DNA sequence: TTTT
DNA sequence: TTTT
């Protein structure tokens, strides 16, 4: 049973174009690097800036949309959860990584694609180039990486008895 | 297309048992009244409490779960969005209501049901009694809110020009 | 003692210019009307849009900043809490209102002021007209937006190529 | 200027008692390990659980409160931001760490201290044992576990004893 | 690496 | 009333 809440809300800008891969099953996995910058006063009263670079991962349909519409510089709202991983590097050392697993995304504009018709090496809405080894198109829609059910299906379906 | 984010996160306690209704289509709709209490210092430096009573609505499967497991006094985490409605009351007057439409819920323990097996007039896990799919539409007024404002420093310091 | 969490996160656009008032003590109180639009499919499978108009209130220094930099059409991130009020209208009727009391705000760009030098009845960076007794403050505005939806899909379905 | 939003909301349980240190300036720094568990169905339709262990850090007054009132097993709501750090380990290797910097905290009850006066190896409200090099008595006993805003005042003020 |  |  789910115990606890693990929720992240980010608004930031992409440091690079997204990278999309596909699983053998055809599911898109898109990664972005998202910057958020905060300020605080240090002990001398000077404004200090600090930027965090979040590794955000989008799966499935969200991964396709993220890969297709986000670009370096894009401003985006992301909601998701934190996932910590531990793995053994090629040097035999234990490594740790932290990812934000997105389950909601909304573009906010900003640098919006870096090439609205002019100069872009890739049209903003072109299907994403993909590097994957996917066998085909069986991208079936399915459950979510994290989170809870969300009804509201037949919301307006009848009269509502209140 | 979705434009914007409308997100609410509440942790609070139920003021009463949930009320569950069903649409003619059989969808559960459960309502609870959820209290959150905040404190701030007033201008005289005294601690001032203020309780907000949120009307939270759960639809579908979440409505069934909420109706089944929540009870007066239960502590619960709710995530959802705000919905404002306007309707004409039986007195012909225009009325406004605000509801929190839940899309995630998690019980947190606490008063947990008001009767751990003993003495409750209804076992904590019994299927909820339901009032059926009747057509009546009488919107009740929300539970009475308390008093006192919320935010920044000298808020209550003078008259408020609105 | 504080009991519970009452948190709201909004990203939306202003339907009108902000309105700023000042208390006799000189505290700014700024109100905005903020739209968030969501979509869902109705039972016939059609996309249904619904816009909520949030009344957001900023106090103190945040009220000054909001009043100075936000304009009709501005895109903004707001974090705060919900406050329900009950009052007696001039018609003697009991009325209810719901406000979002902001405690954090960040401009996201967008229509950014409705008058970039051209045609605005008030320059975007002019100190706000104020009805109260005190002066303004100098602060700079911020960045720009659009939008996109956000579904969800499969997860661990196969090997993950990262 | 701040650009972006970096917000984390956690509800979980402590895996161990908190650890509190003090800077030379006397600022409390408390660390906890907080578990959140989520479930999802894997591709075979089985319920899969996964627990994330968050390293949460509280500074200043919040650090004192957290150190004083939280215990192994405590259930707690935490709001804060993600901070990624990179450092060189004693083995000369570059290491990465991720912390949640808390700026709001609220106890939720649950295991609440593991010993209401009886049997605990340390009374729940005893002043925390501290390992630090702080100068003395400015550790005032904090008020009740209220949700409070964030200090982070003299955040960088000295060496940080972790 | 973004952004302002 | 905003926005796309």
XYZ file of C-alpha atoms (C1' of nucleotides) in Angstrom:
656
model
C 0.000 0.000 0.000
C 1.166 3.463 -0.694
C 2.520 5.062 2.431
C 3.519 8.633 2.168
C 3.647 11.386 -0.373
C 6.558 12.076 -2.670
C 5.747 15.060 -4.782
C 7.883 17.484 -6.735
C 6.811 20.632 -8.525
C 9.285 22.341 -10.803
C 9.164 25.345 -13.068
C 12.359 25.878 -14.995
C 14.199 26.012 -18.278
C 15.813 23.243 -20.275
C 19.570 23.399 -20.534
C 19.579 21.266 -23.662
C 17.286 19.621 -26.139
C 15.486 16.581 -24.735
C 16.821 13.096 -25.369
C 14.313 10.456 -26.294
C 14.872 6.707 -26.345
C 12.430 3.895 -26.864
C 12.130 0.624 -25.049
C 11.883 -2.581 -27.022
C 8.214 -2.436 -26.263
C 8.033 0.922 -27.988
C 7.601 3.103 -24.954
C 9.192 6.541 -25.204
C 11.525 7.672 -22.447
C 12.542 11.298 -22.614
C 15.075 12.971 -20.403
C 15.622 16.655 -19.877
C 17.916 18.739 -17.765
C 15.926 21.448 -16.041
C 17.356 24.480 -14.277
C 15.809 26.238 -11.331
C 17.594 29.192 -9.810
C 17.014 30.553 -6.365
C 18.473 33.469 -4.487
C 19.217 34.049 -0.885
C 21.267 36.501 1.089
C 24.541 35.182 2.421
C 25.879 36.229 5.807
C 27.437 39.342 4.316
C 24.087 40.403 2.975
C 24.999 39.760 -0.643
C 22.555 38.158 -3.026
C 23.720 34.649 -3.752
C 22.343 32.679 -6.661
C 22.300 28.947 -6.872
C 21.078 26.849 -9.759
C 19.921 23.279 -9.420
C 19.942 21.046 -12.466
C 17.172 18.501 -12.257
C 17.202 15.339 -14.330
C 13.596 14.895 -15.314
C 12.311 11.725 -16.967
C 9.083 11.360 -18.909
C 7.640 7.976 -19.831
C 5.192 6.828 -22.427
C 2.910 9.329 -24.059
C 4.275 12.096 -21.874
C 7.742 11.142 -23.085
C 6.600 11.527 -26.670
C 5.092 14.934 -26.049
C 8.106 16.134 -24.084
C 10.452 14.921 -26.795
C 8.422 16.529 -29.500
C 7.670 19.933 -28.051
C 10.357 20.802 -25.552
C 13.633 22.324 -26.652
C 16.716 23.851 -25.120
C 15.585 26.980 -23.377
C 11.932 25.954 -23.098
C 10.160 26.949 -19.938
C 8.144 24.145 -18.425
C 6.060 23.151 -15.431
C 6.726 19.619 -14.237
C 5.036 17.636 -11.534
C 6.315 14.285 -10.430
C 8.183 12.384 -7.773
C 11.769 11.841 -6.722
C 13.467 8.533 -7.439
C 16.870 7.654 -6.064
C 18.898 4.975 -7.774
C 22.092 3.150 -6.958
C 24.119 1.349 -9.531
C 27.619 0.125 -10.197
C 29.572 2.271 -12.592
C 31.887 0.971 -15.276
C 34.731 1.659 -12.892
C 33.226 -0.793 -10.460
C 32.283 1.985 -8.062
C 28.858 2.361 -6.553
C 27.115 5.405 -7.917
C 23.976 7.211 -6.945
C 21.608 9.128 -9.116
C 18.485 11.119 -8.509
C 15.735 11.574 -11.048
C 12.443 13.359 -11.117
C 9.855 11.037 -12.608
C 7.360 13.343 -14.276
C 3.701 12.591 -14.252
C 2.443 15.943 -15.432
C 3.947 18.515 -17.737
C 2.902 21.832 -19.133
C 4.811 24.090 -21.445
C 5.030 27.668 -20.330
C 6.590 29.291 -23.355
C 9.865 31.070 -22.841
C 12.509 30.321 -25.423
C 9.933 27.965 -26.889
C 11.991 25.838 -29.213
C 14.847 27.990 -30.329
C 13.702 28.187 -33.880
C 10.240 29.322 -34.754
C 10.716 28.763 -38.475
C 13.996 30.626 -38.482
C 17.321 28.918 -38.267
C 16.282 25.922 -36.248
C 18.007 22.727 -37.324
C 14.773 20.949 -36.747
C 11.246 22.271 -37.083
C 9.635 22.670 -33.712
C 6.878 20.189 -34.439
C 8.713 17.637 -36.492
C 8.479 14.088 -35.214
C 11.439 13.496 -32.965
C 14.427 11.680 -34.274
C 14.809 8.606 -32.183
C 17.884 6.621 -31.273
C 16.129 3.601 -29.939
C 15.993 0.000 -30.825
C 12.295 -0.249 -30.818
C 10.653 -2.904 -32.836
C 7.616 -1.030 -33.847
C 4.660 0.912 -32.817
C 3.014 -1.030 -30.052
C 3.120 1.925 -27.758
C 0.209 0.946 -25.632
C -1.139 3.494 -23.233
C -1.042 2.371 -19.627
C -0.620 3.233 -15.939
C 1.591 5.868 -14.449
C 5.098 5.955 -12.959
C 3.869 7.239 -9.674
C 0.711 8.587 -8.173
C -2.776 7.598 -7.479
C -5.938 6.916 -9.349
C -7.741 9.822 -10.868
C -11.388 9.253 -11.592
C -13.543 12.041 -12.937
C -14.182 9.739 -15.866
C -17.847 9.904 -16.323
C -17.923 13.018 -14.270
C -20.761 14.696 -16.097
C -22.368 11.422 -16.789
C -25.677 12.013 -15.121
C -27.358 14.253 -12.737
C -25.288 14.884 -9.687
C -27.281 14.315 -6.546
C -26.025 17.204 -4.463
C -6.093 22.710 -24.290
C -5.148 22.929 -20.659
C -3.735 26.307 -19.771
C -2.518 26.712 -16.291
C -2.187 24.764 -13.074
C -4.852 24.533 -10.391
C -3.546 22.414 -7.590
C -4.525 22.074 -3.974
C -2.818 20.085 -1.253
C -4.580 19.620 2.044
C -3.790 17.761 5.218
C -6.555 17.946 7.757
C -9.227 16.226 9.779
C -12.816 15.441 8.924
C -15.425 17.351 10.834
C -18.049 14.707 10.162
C -18.510 11.342 8.568
C -18.384 11.435 4.779
C -21.574 11.589 2.745
C -21.763 9.396 -0.298
C -24.286 9.633 -3.100
C -24.453 7.814 -6.395
C -25.314 9.091 -9.812
C -27.857 7.263 -11.907
C -24.887 5.857 -13.759
C -23.673 4.363 -10.499
C -20.717 6.665 -9.913
C -19.966 7.384 -6.271
C -19.695 10.976 -5.155
C -18.421 11.454 -1.648
C -18.200 14.730 0.188
C -16.252 15.529 3.296
C -15.695 18.606 5.370
C -12.011 18.964 6.112
C -10.483 21.295 8.674
C -7.080 22.916 8.433
C -5.952 25.245 11.177
C -3.219 27.814 10.896
C -1.724 30.218 13.365
C -0.254 33.639 13.068
C 0.625 36.382 15.447
C -1.709 39.319 15.451
C -0.464 42.875 15.868
C -0.458 42.496 19.629
C 1.802 39.494 19.396
C -0.864 37.023 20.393
C -1.211 33.692 18.698
C -4.321 33.705 16.582
C -5.818 30.529 15.219
C -8.012 30.274 12.182
C -9.676 27.160 10.863
C -10.745 26.722 7.265
C -13.406 24.156 6.465
C -12.841 22.737 3.011
C -15.596 20.969 1.116
C -13.802 18.148 -0.601
C -15.450 15.986 -3.250
C -14.314 12.567 -4.427
C -15.641 10.964 -7.575
C -15.781 7.435 -8.826
C -13.487 4.876 -7.293
C -11.893 7.461 -5.062
C -15.362 8.387 -3.877
C -15.992 4.794 -2.891
C -12.726 4.544 -1.011
C -13.244 7.847 0.753
C -16.765 6.893 1.713
C -15.670 3.556 2.991
C -12.594 4.381 4.996
C -12.822 7.969 6.135
C -14.680 8.909 9.282
C -15.243 11.931 11.460
C -11.878 12.788 12.939
C -9.860 10.961 10.305
C -6.644 12.626 9.269
C -6.187 12.709 5.544
C -3.963 14.010 2.773
C -5.893 15.289 -0.233
C -4.633 16.533 -3.542
C -6.931 18.061 -6.083
C -8.095 21.279 -7.677
C -10.410 24.124 -6.826
C -13.775 24.413 -8.511
C -16.008 27.446 -8.134
C -19.706 27.088 -8.835
C -22.564 29.500 -9.140
C -26.149 28.452 -8.846
C -29.542 29.797 -8.007
C -30.749 28.945 -4.535
C -34.277 28.008 -3.618
C -34.778 31.584 -2.527
C -34.053 32.685 -6.070
C -30.764 34.239 -5.033
C -27.499 33.584 -6.811
C -25.204 31.552 -4.654
C -21.559 30.658 -4.923
C -19.809 27.584 -3.715
C -16.255 26.408 -3.724
C -15.248 22.775 -3.763
C -11.993 20.922 -3.785
C -12.189 18.196 -6.398
C -9.910 15.473 -5.098
C -7.798 13.398 -7.393
C -5.561 11.813 -4.826
C -6.179 10.819 -1.243
C -4.227 9.144 1.475
C -5.245 8.327 4.996
C -2.805 9.425 7.633
C -4.110 7.706 10.691
C -4.933 9.937 13.609
C -8.458 9.543 14.871
C -8.885 6.845 12.258
C -12.521 6.017 12.448
C -13.701 6.878 15.883
C -14.062 3.315 16.979
C -11.470 0.660 16.495
C -13.874 -2.216 16.462
C -15.455 -1.160 19.712
C -18.580 0.822 20.141
C -18.796 2.397 16.748
C -22.267 2.530 15.331
C -20.781 1.279 12.124
C -17.714 -0.906 11.685
C -14.864 1.040 10.210
C -14.638 -1.087 7.095
C -18.270 -1.785 6.508
C -19.578 -0.875 3.098
C -20.969 2.600 3.290
C -24.595 3.091 3.631
C -25.706 4.917 0.582
C -28.509 7.261 -0.028
C -28.958 6.039 -3.546
C -29.469 7.668 -6.832
C -32.220 9.994 -5.946
C -32.825 13.068 -7.982
C -32.870 15.686 -5.294
C -30.512 18.556 -5.670
C -30.410 20.557 -2.508
C -26.986 22.040 -2.150
C -26.234 22.551 1.478
C -24.270 25.484 2.759
C -20.756 24.638 3.846
C -19.913 24.156 7.510
C -19.436 27.409 9.294
C -15.993 28.867 8.887
C -14.276 30.346 11.911
C -12.809 33.774 12.136
C -9.559 35.692 11.649
C -7.501 36.375 8.584
C -4.383 34.635 7.446
C -1.184 36.083 6.063
C 1.495 38.689 6.461
C 2.518 40.868 9.361
C 0.234 43.744 10.013
C -2.680 42.327 8.158
C -5.273 43.035 10.771
C -3.695 46.305 11.504
C -6.363 48.574 10.103
C -9.410 48.656 8.041
C -9.190 46.721 4.848
C -10.261 48.773 1.888
C -12.152 46.160 -0.046
C -0.954 25.234 17.069
C -1.072 24.754 13.367
C -2.906 21.589 12.463
C -2.975 20.655 8.859
C -1.771 21.900 5.527
C -3.668 24.264 3.298
C -1.645 24.843 0.171
C -2.565 26.072 -3.275
C -0.393 26.224 -6.360
C -1.650 28.111 -9.377
C -0.240 28.940 -12.757
C -2.513 31.113 -14.824
C -3.209 34.395 -16.545
C -4.695 37.592 -15.199
C -8.084 38.534 -16.564
C -7.583 42.168 -15.644
C -5.042 44.545 -14.250
C -4.425 44.110 -10.530
C -6.192 46.321 -8.020
C -4.113 47.656 -5.185
C -5.398 49.290 -2.031
C -3.571 50.319 1.092
C -4.536 49.946 4.697
C -4.312 52.950 6.966
C -1.132 51.420 8.251
C 0.271 51.585 4.743
C 0.188 47.911 3.917
C -0.506 47.124 0.283
C -3.300 44.703 -0.584
C -3.431 43.663 -4.205
C -6.105 41.549 -5.780
C -6.006 39.764 -9.083
C -8.343 37.528 -10.990
C -6.454 34.515 -12.264
C -7.680 32.041 -14.865
C -6.764 28.381 -15.026
C -8.282 26.233 -17.727
C -8.503 22.481 -17.685
C -9.820 19.975 -20.155
C -11.486 16.674 -19.783
C -13.493 14.427 -22.020
C -17.213 14.381 -21.419
C -19.270 11.225 -21.730
C -19.632 11.738 -25.460
C -15.893 11.831 -25.854
C -15.773 15.524 -26.627
C -13.109 17.764 -25.174
C -14.669 19.965 -22.558
C -12.935 23.051 -21.290
C -13.578 24.656 -17.988
C -12.007 27.817 -16.660
C -11.770 28.663 -12.989
C -11.335 32.272 -11.978
C -9.350 32.505 -8.783
C -9.416 35.610 -6.627
C -5.859 35.927 -5.438
C -4.821 38.376 -2.735
C -1.300 39.606 -2.035
C -0.394 41.425 1.148
C 2.439 43.688 2.137
C 5.600 43.672 0.081
C 4.226 40.948 -2.170
C 1.191 43.143 -2.732
C 3.417 45.967 -3.877
C 5.320 43.762 -6.284
C 2.159 42.180 -7.671
C 0.548 45.563 -8.124
C 3.587 46.963 -9.823
C 4.523 44.209 -12.244
C 1.467 42.155 -13.018
C -0.935 43.231 -15.740
C -3.943 41.900 -17.559
C -2.770 38.867 -19.478
C 0.332 38.284 -17.356
C 1.243 34.693 -16.693
C 2.082 34.017 -13.090
C 2.898 31.276 -10.599
C 1.210 31.721 -7.251
C 1.556 29.724 -4.092
C -0.666 30.305 -1.116
C -3.599 29.050 0.876
C -7.366 29.056 0.624
C -9.428 31.326 2.831
C -13.194 31.124 3.047
C -15.113 34.126 4.290
C -18.695 34.722 5.215
C -20.214 38.137 5.374
C -23.510 39.909 5.205
C -24.194 41.606 1.917
C -25.837 44.976 1.512
C -29.048 43.122 0.791
C -28.867 41.606 4.248
C -28.139 38.185 2.810
C -25.319 36.004 4.007
C -22.641 35.709 1.375
C -19.626 33.481 1.004
C -16.371 34.244 -0.686
C -13.229 32.295 -1.336
C -9.810 33.841 -1.724
C -6.368 32.532 -2.363
C -3.993 34.246 0.018
C -0.690 34.335 -1.822
C 2.570 33.855 -0.043
C 4.786 33.350 -3.028
C 4.617 34.711 -6.547
C 6.698 34.463 -9.653
C 6.096 36.053 -12.997
C 6.308 33.713 -15.945
C 6.119 36.118 -18.837
C 3.271 35.809 -21.308
C 1.394 38.894 -22.299
C 3.640 40.693 -19.862
C 1.892 43.958 -19.376
C -0.284 44.495 -22.394
C 1.668 47.459 -23.561
C 5.300 47.116 -24.481
C 5.722 50.795 -25.109
C 2.832 50.821 -27.549
C -0.653 51.915 -26.737
C -0.869 50.934 -23.118
C -2.744 53.411 -21.008
C -0.083 52.942 -18.426
C 3.550 52.090 -19.037
C 4.335 48.580 -17.946
C 6.973 49.663 -15.471
C 5.351 52.720 -14.047
C 4.828 52.712 -10.321
C 1.280 51.636 -9.597
C -1.314 54.199 -8.985
C -2.111 53.906 -5.352
C -5.127 54.851 -3.353
C -3.279 54.798 -0.131
C -0.654 56.711 1.672
C 2.797 55.698 0.605
C 5.245 55.294 -2.219
C 6.189 52.518 -4.576
C 9.268 50.435 -4.997
C 11.581 49.500 -7.820
C 11.759 45.945 -8.934
C 12.168 44.265 -12.256
C 9.788 41.884 -14.035
C 10.590 38.500 -15.571
C 10.454 35.863 -18.495
C 7.687 34.199 -21.339
C 4.998 31.140 -21.993
C 2.644 28.906 -23.958
C 1.145 25.550 -22.995
C 0.727 21.823 -23.560
C -1.259 18.959 -22.093
C 0.116 16.059 -20.111
C -1.049 12.451 -20.059
C 0.745 9.369 -18.832
C 1.601 5.834 -19.879
C 3.509 2.659 -19.337
C 6.553 2.331 -17.163
C 8.723 -0.666 -16.457
C 7.354 -2.452 -19.426
C 10.692 -3.502 -20.844
C 14.312 -2.769 -20.626
C 15.093 0.872 -20.207
C 17.801 2.064 -22.541
C 19.640 4.439 -20.242
C 16.678 36.951 -9.426
C 14.870 33.743 -8.705
C 13.991 31.920 -11.894
C 11.895 28.891 -11.509
C 10.210 26.854 -8.830
C 11.834 23.999 -6.963
C 9.341 22.582 -4.539
C 9.097 19.265 -2.771
C 6.282 17.955 -0.621
C 6.837 14.817 1.385
C 4.782 12.858 3.851
C 6.622 9.948 5.337
C 8.147 8.248 8.333
C 11.594 8.589 9.850
C 13.837 5.569 9.542
C 15.941 6.676 12.487
C 16.183 9.320 15.131
C 17.239 12.720 13.795
C 20.843 13.821 13.975
C 21.487 17.363 15.046
C 24.750 19.242 14.720
C 25.531 22.869 15.344
C 27.618 25.268 13.373
C 30.229 27.330 15.145
C 27.732 30.141 14.927
C 25.283 28.044 16.920
C 22.878 27.249 14.132
C 21.213 23.856 14.396
C 21.362 21.518 11.433
C 19.196 18.453 11.728
C 19.103 15.581 9.316
C 16.506 12.890 8.989
C 15.985 9.951 6.719
C 12.402 9.893 5.509
C 10.685 6.995 3.781
C 7.921 7.288 1.228
C 6.504 4.157 -0.333
C 4.581 3.996 -3.551
C 2.944 1.172 -5.388
C 2.375 0.483 -9.011
C 1.443 -2.506 -11.058
C 4.261 -4.080 -12.990
C 3.768 -5.468 -16.457
C 2.554 -8.759 -15.040
C -0.138 -6.985 -13.089
C 1.485 -7.539 -9.716
C 1.602 -4.844 -7.094
C 5.120 -3.565 -6.805
C 6.249 -1.480 -3.872
C 9.146 0.873 -3.915
C 10.453 2.936 -1.041
C 12.453 6.111 -1.486
C 14.634 7.280 1.374
C 14.875 11.044 1.377
C 17.653 12.847 3.188
C 15.938 15.870 4.657
C 17.843 18.742 6.236
C 16.444 21.361 8.604
C 18.328 24.528 9.458
C 18.118 27.003 12.288
C 15.014 27.098 14.394
C 13.372 24.426 12.281
C 16.429 22.276 12.892
C 15.966 22.669 16.616
C 12.309 21.736 16.459
C 12.941 18.760 14.200
C 15.747 17.550 16.433
C 13.680 17.927 19.512
C 10.362 16.454 18.492
C 10.942 13.989 15.691
C 11.914 10.416 16.415
C 12.380 7.178 14.558
C 8.991 6.206 13.245
C 7.521 9.702 13.432
C 5.183 10.648 10.644
C 5.894 14.062 9.231
C 4.917 16.485 6.489
C 7.882 18.281 4.958
C 7.952 21.033 2.400
C 11.174 22.225 0.872
C 13.398 22.168 -2.167
C 15.852 19.805 -3.763
C 19.567 20.508 -3.546
C 22.154 18.534 -5.482
C 25.738 18.540 -4.292
C 28.963 17.274 -5.700
C 32.017 16.643 -3.616
C 35.198 14.663 -3.549
C 35.111 11.621 -1.321
C 37.934 10.441 0.880
C 38.781 7.966 -1.823
C 39.399 10.853 -4.188
C 36.316 10.018 -6.215
C 33.694 12.546 -7.165
C 30.469 11.891 -5.324
C 26.996 13.240 -5.692
C 24.382 13.730 -3.068
C 20.820 14.934 -3.059
C 19.165 16.600 -0.118
C 15.767 18.010 0.577
C 16.185 21.378 2.248
C 13.136 21.740 4.435
C 11.444 25.036 4.913
C 8.259 23.830 6.511
C 7.556 20.872 8.746
C 4.569 19.502 10.529
C 4.287 16.454 12.706
C 1.418 14.190 11.831
C 1.301 11.880 14.788
C 1.641 8.213 14.057
C 4.538 6.625 15.882
C 5.065 9.977 17.579
C 8.224 9.440 19.518
C 8.337 5.802 20.351
C 7.901 6.243 24.030
C 5.667 8.639 25.869
C 7.952 8.930 28.850
C 8.097 5.203 29.311
C 10.800 2.938 28.073
C 12.407 5.253 25.603
C 16.145 5.506 25.890
C 15.638 9.206 25.864
C 12.583 11.101 27.025
C 10.733 12.525 24.106
C 11.161 16.120 25.162
C 14.629 16.029 26.604
C 17.057 18.476 25.097
C 18.795 16.782 22.254
C 22.196 15.372 22.743
C 24.473 17.206 20.427
C 27.722 16.273 18.818
C 28.624 19.687 17.630
C 31.144 22.298 18.508
C 28.727 25.016 19.325
C 29.451 27.627 21.886
C 26.787 26.961 24.404
C 23.275 27.576 25.413
C 21.505 29.330 22.598
C 19.552 26.231 21.945
C 16.292 27.415 23.323
C 13.652 24.794 23.644
C 11.414 25.265 20.686
C 7.702 25.786 20.910
C 5.278 23.075 19.929
C 5.866 21.382 16.599
C 4.211 24.031 14.523
C 4.574 24.533 10.846
C 6.798 27.504 10.460
C 8.571 29.383 7.725
C 12.186 28.866 6.935
C 15.207 30.359 8.578
C 18.203 29.625 6.357
C 19.478 32.924 7.632
C 23.095 32.291 8.328
C 23.009 29.214 6.204
C 26.559 29.476 4.952
C 27.692 31.032 8.138
C 30.382 28.592 9.172
C 31.653 25.187 8.556
C 28.890 22.682 8.374
C 29.684 19.656 10.450
C 28.567 16.929 8.086
C 23.723 23.334 -19.856
C 18.919 27.066 -19.144
C 17.049 31.620 -17.921
C 17.162 36.971 -16.487
C -12.108 38.861 -17.550
C -7.135 35.708 -19.212
C -4.785 32.487 -22.300
C -4.018 29.074 -26.644
